[in-house]
């Protein structure tokens, strides 16, 4: 059973990345273009408004890059940081816990993107099409040489 799960792990991680990136990009599109219900119940955020418009740009671009698997680690790091900022500057001053202050999406996106920073894109990433060279072979060799950990 463990062998099957371990074999499927890169694909599960890839699907996780695609779903999280798509959801994040949808938030950005809603805020920037007023689609999918718009920002805060309708409409779009005026261009250049701090911090909402800049956050929406990060959401749209970062979410799209993560979803496609292009520059996943960098895009995920910037996206995670923007959600940490959103949580601590917008939500946390309202109440201590995310359930009380409406910050659950910010907290979950922050941690999901931070996970992708450390795990990489998994399978089904466009990065793999463009970089079939040394970097991936080095990662594969490192994985092969690392001791197997079973729980």
PDB file of N, CA, C and O in Angstrom, residues 65-129:
ATOM      1  N   UNK A  65       0.731  31.087 -12.439  1.00  0.00           N
ATOM      2  CA  UNK A  65       2.043  30.447 -12.541  1.00  0.00           C
ATOM      3  C   UNK A  65       2.094  29.151 -11.745  1.00  0.00           C
ATOM      4  O   UNK A  65       2.622  28.138 -12.220  1.00  0.00           O
ATOM      5  N   UNK A  66       1.552  29.171 -10.535  1.00  0.00           N
ATOM      6  CA  UNK A  66       1.531  27.956  -9.720  1.00  0.00           C
ATOM      7  C   UNK A  66       0.681  26.888 -10.394  1.00  0.00           C
ATOM      8  O   UNK A  66       1.067  25.722 -10.469  1.00  0.00           O
ATOM      9  N   UNK A  67      -0.481  27.265 -10.890  1.00  0.00           N
ATOM     10  CA  UNK A  67      -1.373  26.310 -11.542  1.00  0.00           C
ATOM     11  C   UNK A  67      -0.667  25.643 -12.729  1.00  0.00           C
ATOM     12  O   UNK A  67      -0.764  24.431 -12.909  1.00  0.00           O
ATOM     13  N   UNK A  68       0.040  26.421 -13.527  1.00  0.00           N
ATOM     14  CA  UNK A  68       0.730  25.881 -14.695  1.00  0.00           C
ATOM     15  C   UNK A  68       2.036  25.172 -14.340  1.00  0.00           C
ATOM     16  O   UNK A  68       2.552  24.398 -15.136  1.00  0.00           O
ATOM     17  N   UNK A  69       2.574  25.459 -13.173  1.00  0.00           N
ATOM     18  CA  UNK A  69       3.844  24.870 -12.782  1.00  0.00           C
ATOM     19  C   UNK A  69       5.024  25.579 -13.412  1.00  0.00           C
ATOM     20  O   UNK A  69       6.026  24.959 -13.736  1.00  0.00           O
ATOM     21  N   UNK A  70       4.922  26.877 -13.575  1.00  0.00           N
ATOM     22  CA  UNK A  70       6.014  27.693 -14.114  1.00  0.00           C
ATOM     23  C   UNK A  70       6.597  28.548 -13.001  1.00  0.00           C
ATOM     24  O   UNK A  70       5.912  29.402 -12.454  1.00  0.00           O
ATOM     25  N   UNK A  71       7.851  28.329 -12.665  1.00  0.00           N
ATOM     26  CA  UNK A  71       8.459  29.080 -11.568  1.00  0.00           C
ATOM     27  C   UNK A  71       7.690  28.873 -10.281  1.00  0.00           C
ATOM     28  O   UNK A  71       7.476  29.819  -9.520  1.00  0.00           O
ATOM     29  N   UNK A  72       7.291  27.643 -10.031  1.00  0.00           N
ATOM     30  CA  UNK A  72       6.372  27.343  -8.931  1.00  0.00           C
ATOM     31  C   UNK A  72       6.896  27.807  -7.586  1.00  0.00           C
ATOM     32  O   UNK A  72       6.165  28.427  -6.815  1.00  0.00           O
ATOM     33  N   UNK A  73       8.131  27.501  -7.287  1.00  0.00           N
ATOM     34  CA  UNK A  73       8.659  27.841  -5.948  1.00  0.00           C
ATOM     35  C   UNK A  73       8.697  29.347  -5.715  1.00  0.00           C
ATOM     36  O   UNK A  73       8.296  29.826  -4.659  1.00  0.00           O
ATOM     37  N   UNK A  74       9.155  30.108  -6.692  1.00  0.00           N
ATOM     38  CA  UNK A  74       9.211  31.570  -6.539  1.00  0.00           C
ATOM     39  C   UNK A  74       7.804  32.161  -6.465  1.00  0.00           C
ATOM     40  O   UNK A  74       7.523  33.007  -5.608  1.00  0.00           O
ATOM     41  N   UNK A  75       6.929  31.723  -7.367  1.00  0.00           N
ATOM     42  CA  UNK A  75       5.552  32.235  -7.365  1.00  0.00           C
ATOM     43  C   UNK A  75       4.841  31.870  -6.071  1.00  0.00           C
ATOM     44  O   UNK A  75       4.089  32.675  -5.513  1.00  0.00           O
ATOM     45  N   UNK A  76       5.084  30.660  -5.572  1.00  0.00           N
ATOM     46  CA  UNK A  76       4.456  30.229  -4.325  1.00  0.00           C
ATOM     47  C   UNK A  76       4.995  31.023  -3.130  1.00  0.00           C
ATOM     48  O   UNK A  76       4.237  31.359  -2.216  1.00  0.00           O
ATOM     49  N   UNK A  77       6.278  31.353  -3.144  1.00  0.00           N
ATOM     50  CA  UNK A  77       6.853  32.135  -2.042  1.00  0.00           C
ATOM     51  C   UNK A  77       6.241  33.534  -2.003  1.00  0.00           C
ATOM     52  O   UNK A  77       5.845  34.018  -0.930  1.00  0.00           O
ATOM     53  N   UNK A  78       6.128  34.177  -3.139  1.00  0.00           N
ATOM     54  CA  UNK A  78       5.536  35.516  -3.184  1.00  0.00           C
ATOM     55  C   UNK A  78       4.058  35.457  -2.802  1.00  0.00           C
ATOM     56  O   UNK A  78       3.566  36.300  -2.046  1.00  0.00           O
ATOM     57  N   UNK A  79       3.351  34.455  -3.296  1.00  0.00           N
ATOM     58  CA  UNK A  79       1.929  34.297  -2.974  1.00  0.00           C
ATOM     59  C   UNK A  79       1.731  34.024  -1.497  1.00  0.00           C
ATOM     60  O   UNK A  79       0.817  34.572  -0.866  1.00  0.00           O
ATOM     61  N   UNK A  80       2.580  33.176  -0.921  1.00  0.00           N
ATOM     62  CA  UNK A  80       2.490  32.877   0.509  1.00  0.00           C
ATOM     63  C   UNK A  80       2.729  34.141   1.332  1.00  0.00           C
ATOM     64  O   UNK A  80       1.993  34.420   2.294  1.00  0.00           O
ATOM     65  N   UNK A  81       3.726  34.909   0.957  1.00  0.00           N
ATOM     66  CA  UNK A  81       4.013  36.158   1.670  1.00  0.00           C
ATOM     67  C   UNK A  81       2.878  37.153   1.580  1.00  0.00           C
ATOM     68  O   UNK A  81       2.552  37.834   2.566  1.00  0.00           O
ATOM     69  N   UNK A  82       2.232  37.237   0.420  1.00  0.00           N
ATOM     70  CA  UNK A  82       1.118  38.171   0.284  1.00  0.00           C
ATOM     71  C   UNK A  82      -0.056  37.754   1.163  1.00  0.00           C
ATOM     72  O   UNK A  82      -0.751  38.601   1.725  1.00  0.00           O
ATOM     73  N   UNK A  83      -0.253  36.456   1.314  1.00  0.00           N
ATOM     74  CA  UNK A  83      -1.347  35.985   2.167  1.00  0.00           C
ATOM     75  C   UNK A  83      -1.010  36.141   3.647  1.00  0.00           C
ATOM     76  O   UNK A  83      -1.888  36.409   4.463  1.00  0.00           O
ATOM     77  N   UNK A  84       0.257  36.011   3.998  1.00  0.00           N
ATOM     78  CA  UNK A  84       0.666  36.277   5.378  1.00  0.00           C
ATOM     79  C   UNK A  84       0.429  37.753   5.703  1.00  0.00           C
ATOM     80  O   UNK A  84      -0.101  38.096   6.769  1.00  0.00           O
ATOM     81  N   UNK A  85       0.801  38.624   4.769  1.00  0.00           N
ATOM     82  CA  UNK A  85       0.556  40.053   4.949  1.00  0.00           C
ATOM     83  C   UNK A  85      -0.941  40.317   5.105  1.00  0.00           C
ATOM     84  O   UNK A  85      -1.359  41.057   6.002  1.00  0.00           O
ATOM     85  N   UNK A  86      -1.737  39.715   4.224  1.00  0.00           N
ATOM     86  CA  UNK A  86      -3.190  39.916   4.285  1.00  0.00           C
ATOM     87  C   UNK A  86      -3.740  39.464   5.624  1.00  0.00           C
ATOM     88  O   UNK A  86      -4.577  40.141   6.223  1.00  0.00           O
ATOM     89  N   UNK A  87      -3.258  38.337   6.101  1.00  0.00           N
ATOM     90  CA  UNK A  87      -3.779  37.833   7.368  1.00  0.00           C
ATOM     91  C   UNK A  87      -3.418  38.767   8.520  1.00  0.00           C
ATOM     92  O   UNK A  87      -4.275  39.171   9.305  1.00  0.00           O
ATOM     93  N   UNK A  88      -2.148  39.110   8.635  1.00  0.00           N
ATOM     94  CA  UNK A  88      -1.709  39.873   9.805  1.00  0.00           C
ATOM     95  C   UNK A  88      -2.094  41.352   9.755  1.00  0.00           C
ATOM     96  O   UNK A  88      -2.280  41.972  10.797  1.00  0.00           O
ATOM     97  N   UNK A  89      -2.224  41.943   8.576  1.00  0.00           N
ATOM     98  CA  UNK A  89      -2.580  43.357   8.495  1.00  0.00           C
ATOM     99  C   UNK A  89      -4.082  43.604   8.374  1.00  0.00           C
ATOM    100  O   UNK A  89      -4.571  44.625   8.813  1.00  0.00           O
ATOM    101  N   UNK A  90      -4.800  42.671   7.742  1.00  0.00           N
ATOM    102  CA  UNK A  90      -6.220  42.894   7.506  1.00  0.00           C
ATOM    103  C   UNK A  90      -7.093  42.116   8.486  1.00  0.00           C
ATOM    104  O   UNK A  90      -8.002  42.674   9.103  1.00  0.00           O
ATOM    105  N   UNK A  91      -6.823  40.840   8.651  1.00  0.00           N
ATOM    106  CA  UNK A  91      -7.718  39.982   9.428  1.00  0.00           C
ATOM    107  C   UNK A  91      -7.371  39.911  10.918  1.00  0.00           C
ATOM    108  O   UNK A  91      -8.254  40.049  11.762  1.00  0.00           O
ATOM    109  N   UNK A  92      -6.123  39.687  11.245  1.00  0.00           N
ATOM    110  CA  UNK A  92      -5.740  39.446  12.634  1.00  0.00           C
ATOM    111  C   UNK A  92      -6.070  40.601  13.573  1.00  0.00           C
ATOM    112  O   UNK A  92      -6.461  40.353  14.708  1.00  0.00           O
ATOM    113  N   UNK A  93      -5.988  41.868  13.163  1.00  0.00           N
ATOM    114  CA  UNK A  93      -6.371  42.944  14.082  1.00  0.00           C
ATOM    115  C   UNK A  93      -7.850  42.906  14.492  1.00  0.00           C
ATOM    116  O   UNK A  93      -8.215  43.462  15.527  1.00  0.00           O
ATOM    117  N   UNK A  94      -8.688  42.235  13.705  1.00  0.00           N
ATOM    118  CA  UNK A  94     -10.117  42.153  14.028  1.00  0.00           C
ATOM    119  C   UNK A  94     -10.406  41.192  15.174  1.00  0.00           C
ATOM    120  O   UNK A  94     -11.324  41.405  15.952  1.00  0.00           O
ATOM    121  N   UNK A  95      -9.665  40.087  15.235  1.00  0.00           N
ATOM    122  CA  UNK A  95      -9.832  39.074  16.282  1.00  0.00           C
ATOM    123  C   UNK A  95      -8.629  38.144  16.230  1.00  0.00           C
ATOM    124  O   UNK A  95      -7.893  38.118  15.243  1.00  0.00           O
ATOM    125  N   UNK A  96      -8.449  37.346  17.270  1.00  0.00           N
ATOM    126  CA  UNK A  96      -7.265  36.503  17.378  1.00  0.00           C
ATOM    127  C   UNK A  96      -7.269  35.332  16.407  1.00  0.00           C
ATOM    128  O   UNK A  96      -6.278  35.072  15.735  1.00  0.00           O
ATOM    129  N   UNK A  97      -8.371  34.608  16.314  1.00  0.00           N
ATOM    130  CA  UNK A  97      -8.403  33.374  15.535  1.00  0.00           C
ATOM    131  C   UNK A  97      -9.017  33.585  14.153  1.00  0.00           C
ATOM    132  O   UNK A  97      -9.937  34.385  13.986  1.00  0.00           O
ATOM    133  N   UNK A  98      -8.524  32.830  13.145  1.00  0.00           N
ATOM    134  CA  UNK A  98      -9.054  32.971  11.784  1.00  0.00           C
ATOM    135  C   UNK A  98     -10.566  32.757  11.699  1.00  0.00           C
ATOM    136  O   UNK A  98     -11.231  33.417  10.906  1.00  0.00           O
ATOM    137  N   UNK A  99     -11.103  31.881  12.502  1.00  0.00           N
ATOM    138  CA  UNK A  99     -12.539  31.641  12.491  1.00  0.00           C
ATOM    139  C   UNK A  99     -13.303  32.896  12.916  1.00  0.00           C
ATOM    140  O   UNK A  99     -14.385  33.171  12.413  1.00  0.00           O
ATOM    141  N   UNK A 100     -12.721  33.676  13.800  1.00  0.00           N
ATOM    142  CA  UNK A 100     -13.368  34.883  14.300  1.00  0.00           C
ATOM    143  C   UNK A 100     -13.166  36.089  13.373  1.00  0.00           C
ATOM    144  O   UNK A 100     -14.011  36.966  13.324  1.00  0.00           O
ATOM    145  N   UNK A 101     -12.033  36.142  12.666  1.00  0.00           N
ATOM    146  CA  UNK A 101     -11.713  37.343  11.903  1.00  0.00           C
ATOM    147  C   UNK A 101     -11.882  37.195  10.393  1.00  0.00           C
ATOM    148  O   UNK A 101     -11.541  38.102   9.649  1.00  0.00           O
ATOM    149  N   UNK A 102     -12.398  36.053   9.937  1.00  0.00           N
ATOM    150  CA  UNK A 102     -12.613  35.839   8.513  1.00  0.00           C
ATOM    151  C   UNK A 102     -11.339  35.603   7.722  1.00  0.00           C
ATOM    152  O   UNK A 102     -11.332  35.723   6.496  1.00  0.00           O
ATOM    153  N   UNK A 103     -10.281  35.236   8.402  1.00  0.00           N
ATOM    154  CA  UNK A 103      -8.994  35.065   7.735  1.00  0.00           C
ATOM    155  C   UNK A 103      -8.642  33.645   7.350  1.00  0.00           C
ATOM    156  O   UNK A 103      -7.494  33.382   6.995  1.00  0.00           O
ATOM    157  N   UNK A 104      -9.617  32.712   7.382  1.00  0.00           N
ATOM    158  CA  UNK A 104      -9.295  31.326   7.028  1.00  0.00           C
ATOM    159  C   UNK A 104      -8.708  31.201   5.622  1.00  0.00           C
ATOM    160  O   UNK A 104      -7.688  30.528   5.451  1.00  0.00           O
ATOM    161  N   UNK A 105      -9.320  31.828   4.597  1.00  0.00           N
ATOM    162  CA  UNK A 105      -8.718  31.671   3.257  1.00  0.00           C
ATOM    163  C   UNK A 105      -7.280  32.185   3.198  1.00  0.00           C
ATOM    164  O   UNK A 105      -6.417  31.537   2.606  1.00  0.00           O
ATOM    165  N   UNK A 106      -7.016  33.303   3.829  1.00  0.00           N
ATOM    166  CA  UNK A 106      -5.647  33.835   3.816  1.00  0.00           C
ATOM    167  C   UNK A 106      -4.681  32.886   4.507  1.00  0.00           C
ATOM    168  O   UNK A 106      -3.580  32.632   4.000  1.00  0.00           O
ATOM    169  N   UNK A 107      -5.077  32.353   5.643  1.00  0.00           N
ATOM    170  CA  UNK A 107      -4.209  31.443   6.383  1.00  0.00           C
ATOM    171  C   UNK A 107      -3.974  30.146   5.612  1.00  0.00           C
ATOM    172  O   UNK A 107      -2.837  29.674   5.506  1.00  0.00           O
ATOM    173  N   UNK A 108      -5.025  29.584   5.046  1.00  0.00           N
ATOM    174  CA  UNK A 108      -4.881  28.323   4.313  1.00  0.00           C
ATOM    175  C   UNK A 108      -4.037  28.525   3.054  1.00  0.00           C
ATOM    176  O   UNK A 108      -3.148  27.719   2.765  1.00  0.00           O
ATOM    177  N   UNK A 109      -4.299  29.586   2.287  1.00  0.00           N
ATOM    178  CA  UNK A 109      -3.488  29.844   1.103  1.00  0.00           C
ATOM    179  C   UNK A 109      -2.028  30.070   1.482  1.00  0.00           C
ATOM    180  O   UNK A 109      -1.124  29.585   0.802  1.00  0.00           O
ATOM    181  N   UNK A 110      -1.784  30.805   2.554  1.00  0.00           N
ATOM    182  CA  UNK A 110      -0.421  31.071   3.000  1.00  0.00           C
ATOM    183  C   UNK A 110       0.330  29.762   3.241  1.00  0.00           C
ATOM    184  O   UNK A 110       1.432  29.557   2.736  1.00  0.00           O
ATOM    185  N   UNK A 111      -0.271  28.862   3.995  1.00  0.00           N
ATOM    186  CA  UNK A 111       0.396  27.598   4.328  1.00  0.00           C
ATOM    187  C   UNK A 111       0.460  26.655   3.137  1.00  0.00           C
ATOM    188  O   UNK A 111       1.454  25.935   2.966  1.00  0.00           O
ATOM    189  N   UNK A 112      -0.550  26.648   2.283  1.00  0.00           N
ATOM    190  CA  UNK A 112      -0.525  25.789   1.095  1.00  0.00           C
ATOM    191  C   UNK A 112       0.609  26.215   0.162  1.00  0.00           C
ATOM    192  O   UNK A 112       1.355  25.370  -0.354  1.00  0.00           O
ATOM    193  N   UNK A 113       0.764  27.520  -0.045  1.00  0.00           N
ATOM    194  CA  UNK A 113       1.838  27.992  -0.907  1.00  0.00           C
ATOM    195  C   UNK A 113       3.199  27.774  -0.270  1.00  0.00           C
ATOM    196  O   UNK A 113       4.165  27.451  -0.966  1.00  0.00           O
ATOM    197  N   UNK A 114       3.297  27.925   1.043  1.00  0.00           N
ATOM    198  CA  UNK A 114       4.568  27.660   1.709  1.00  0.00           C
ATOM    199  C   UNK A 114       4.959  26.193   1.552  1.00  0.00           C
ATOM    200  O   UNK A 114       6.132  25.871   1.356  1.00  0.00           O
ATOM    201  N   UNK A 115       3.988  25.299   1.610  1.00  0.00           N
ATOM    202  CA  UNK A 115       4.265  23.880   1.370  1.00  0.00           C
ATOM    203  C   UNK A 115       4.835  23.678  -0.029  1.00  0.00           C
ATOM    204  O   UNK A 115       5.808  22.935  -0.214  1.00  0.00           O
ATOM    205  N   UNK A 116       4.257  24.345  -1.030  1.00  0.00           N
ATOM    206  CA  UNK A 116       4.748  24.202  -2.407  1.00  0.00           C
ATOM    207  C   UNK A 116       6.149  24.772  -2.581  1.00  0.00           C
ATOM    208  O   UNK A 116       6.904  24.313  -3.446  1.00  0.00           O
ATOM    209  N   UNK A 117       6.513  25.760  -1.774  1.00  0.00           N
ATOM    210  CA  UNK A 117       7.881  26.285  -1.824  1.00  0.00           C
ATOM    211  C   UNK A 117       8.871  25.164  -1.502  1.00  0.00           C
ATOM    212  O   UNK A 117       9.909  25.022  -2.149  1.00  0.00           O
ATOM    213  N   UNK A 118       8.538  24.340  -0.520  1.00  0.00           N
ATOM    214  CA  UNK A 118       9.458  23.294  -0.083  1.00  0.00           C
ATOM    215  C   UNK A 118       9.327  21.993  -0.864  1.00  0.00           C
ATOM    216  O   UNK A 118      10.305  21.271  -1.012  1.00  0.00           O
ATOM    217  N   UNK A 119       8.142  21.680  -1.382  1.00  0.00           N
ATOM    218  CA  UNK A 119       7.961  20.419  -2.096  1.00  0.00           C
ATOM    219  C   UNK A 119       8.228  20.532  -3.579  1.00  0.00           C
ATOM    220  O   UNK A 119       8.510  19.540  -4.241  1.00  0.00           O
ATOM    221  N   UNK A 120       8.097  21.720  -4.134  1.00  0.00           N
ATOM    222  CA  UNK A 120       8.205  21.877  -5.576  1.00  0.00           C
ATOM    223  C   UNK A 120       6.867  21.580  -6.231  1.00  0.00           C
ATOM    224  O   UNK A 120       5.873  21.323  -5.563  1.00  0.00           O
ATOM    225  N   UNK A 121       6.851  21.579  -7.562  1.00  0.00           N
ATOM    226  CA  UNK A 121       5.579  21.498  -8.275  1.00  0.00           C
ATOM    227  C   UNK A 121       4.963  20.122  -8.382  1.00  0.00           C
ATOM    228  O   UNK A 121       3.796  19.995  -8.717  1.00  0.00           O
ATOM    229  N   UNK A 122       5.716  19.062  -8.125  1.00  0.00           N
ATOM    230  CA  UNK A 122       5.170  17.732  -8.343  1.00  0.00           C
ATOM    231  C   UNK A 122       5.102  17.429  -9.829  1.00  0.00           C
ATOM    232  O   UNK A 122       5.775  18.054 -10.647  1.00  0.00           O
ATOM    233  N   UNK A 123       4.268  16.474 -10.194  1.00  0.00           N
ATOM    234  CA  UNK A 123       4.117  16.083 -11.597  1.00  0.00           C
ATOM    235  C   UNK A 123       3.230  17.082 -12.331  1.00  0.00           C
ATOM    236  O   UNK A 123       2.589  17.932 -11.712  1.00  0.00           O
ATOM    237  N   UNK A 124       3.177  16.960 -13.612  1.00  0.00           N
ATOM    238  CA  UNK A 124       2.288  17.737 -14.471  1.00  0.00           C
ATOM    239  C   UNK A 124       2.619  19.226 -14.493  1.00  0.00           C
ATOM    240  O   UNK A 124       1.742  20.060 -14.678  1.00  0.00           O
ATOM    241  N   UNK A 125       3.878  19.580 -14.287  1.00  0.00           N
ATOM    242  CA  UNK A 125       4.290  20.986 -14.279  1.00  0.00           C
ATOM    243  C   UNK A 125       4.984  21.332 -15.589  1.00  0.00           C
ATOM    244  O   UNK A 125       5.763  20.543 -16.121  1.00  0.00           O
ATOM    245  N   UNK A 126       4.696  22.508 -16.122  1.00  0.00           N
ATOM    246  CA  UNK A 126       5.334  22.954 -17.357  1.00  0.00           C
ATOM    247  C   UNK A 126       6.830  23.180 -17.187  1.00  0.00           C
ATOM    248  O   UNK A 126       7.578  23.104 -18.156  1.00  0.00           O
ATOM    249  N   UNK A 127       7.275  23.463 -15.968  1.00  0.00           N
ATOM    250  CA  UNK A 127       8.712  23.612 -15.710  1.00  0.00           C
ATOM    251  C   UNK A 127       9.476  22.393 -16.193  1.00  0.00           C
ATOM    252  O   UNK A 127      10.588  22.497 -16.689  1.00  0.00           O
ATOM    253  N   UNK A 128       8.890  21.235 -16.043  1.00  0.00           N
ATOM    254  CA  UNK A 128       9.561  19.990 -16.416  1.00  0.00           C
ATOM    255  C   UNK A 128       9.757  19.895 -17.928  1.00  0.00           C
ATOM    256  O   UNK A 128      10.695  19.248 -18.379  1.00  0.00           O
ATOM    257  N   UNK A 129       8.902  20.517 -18.703  1.00  0.00           N
ATOM    258  CA  UNK A 129       9.072  20.511 -20.155  1.00  0.00           C
ATOM    259  C   UNK A 129      10.256  21.360 -20.584  1.00  0.00           C
ATOM    260  O   UNK A 129      10.946  21.050 -21.542  1.00  0.00           O
TER     261      UNK A 129
END
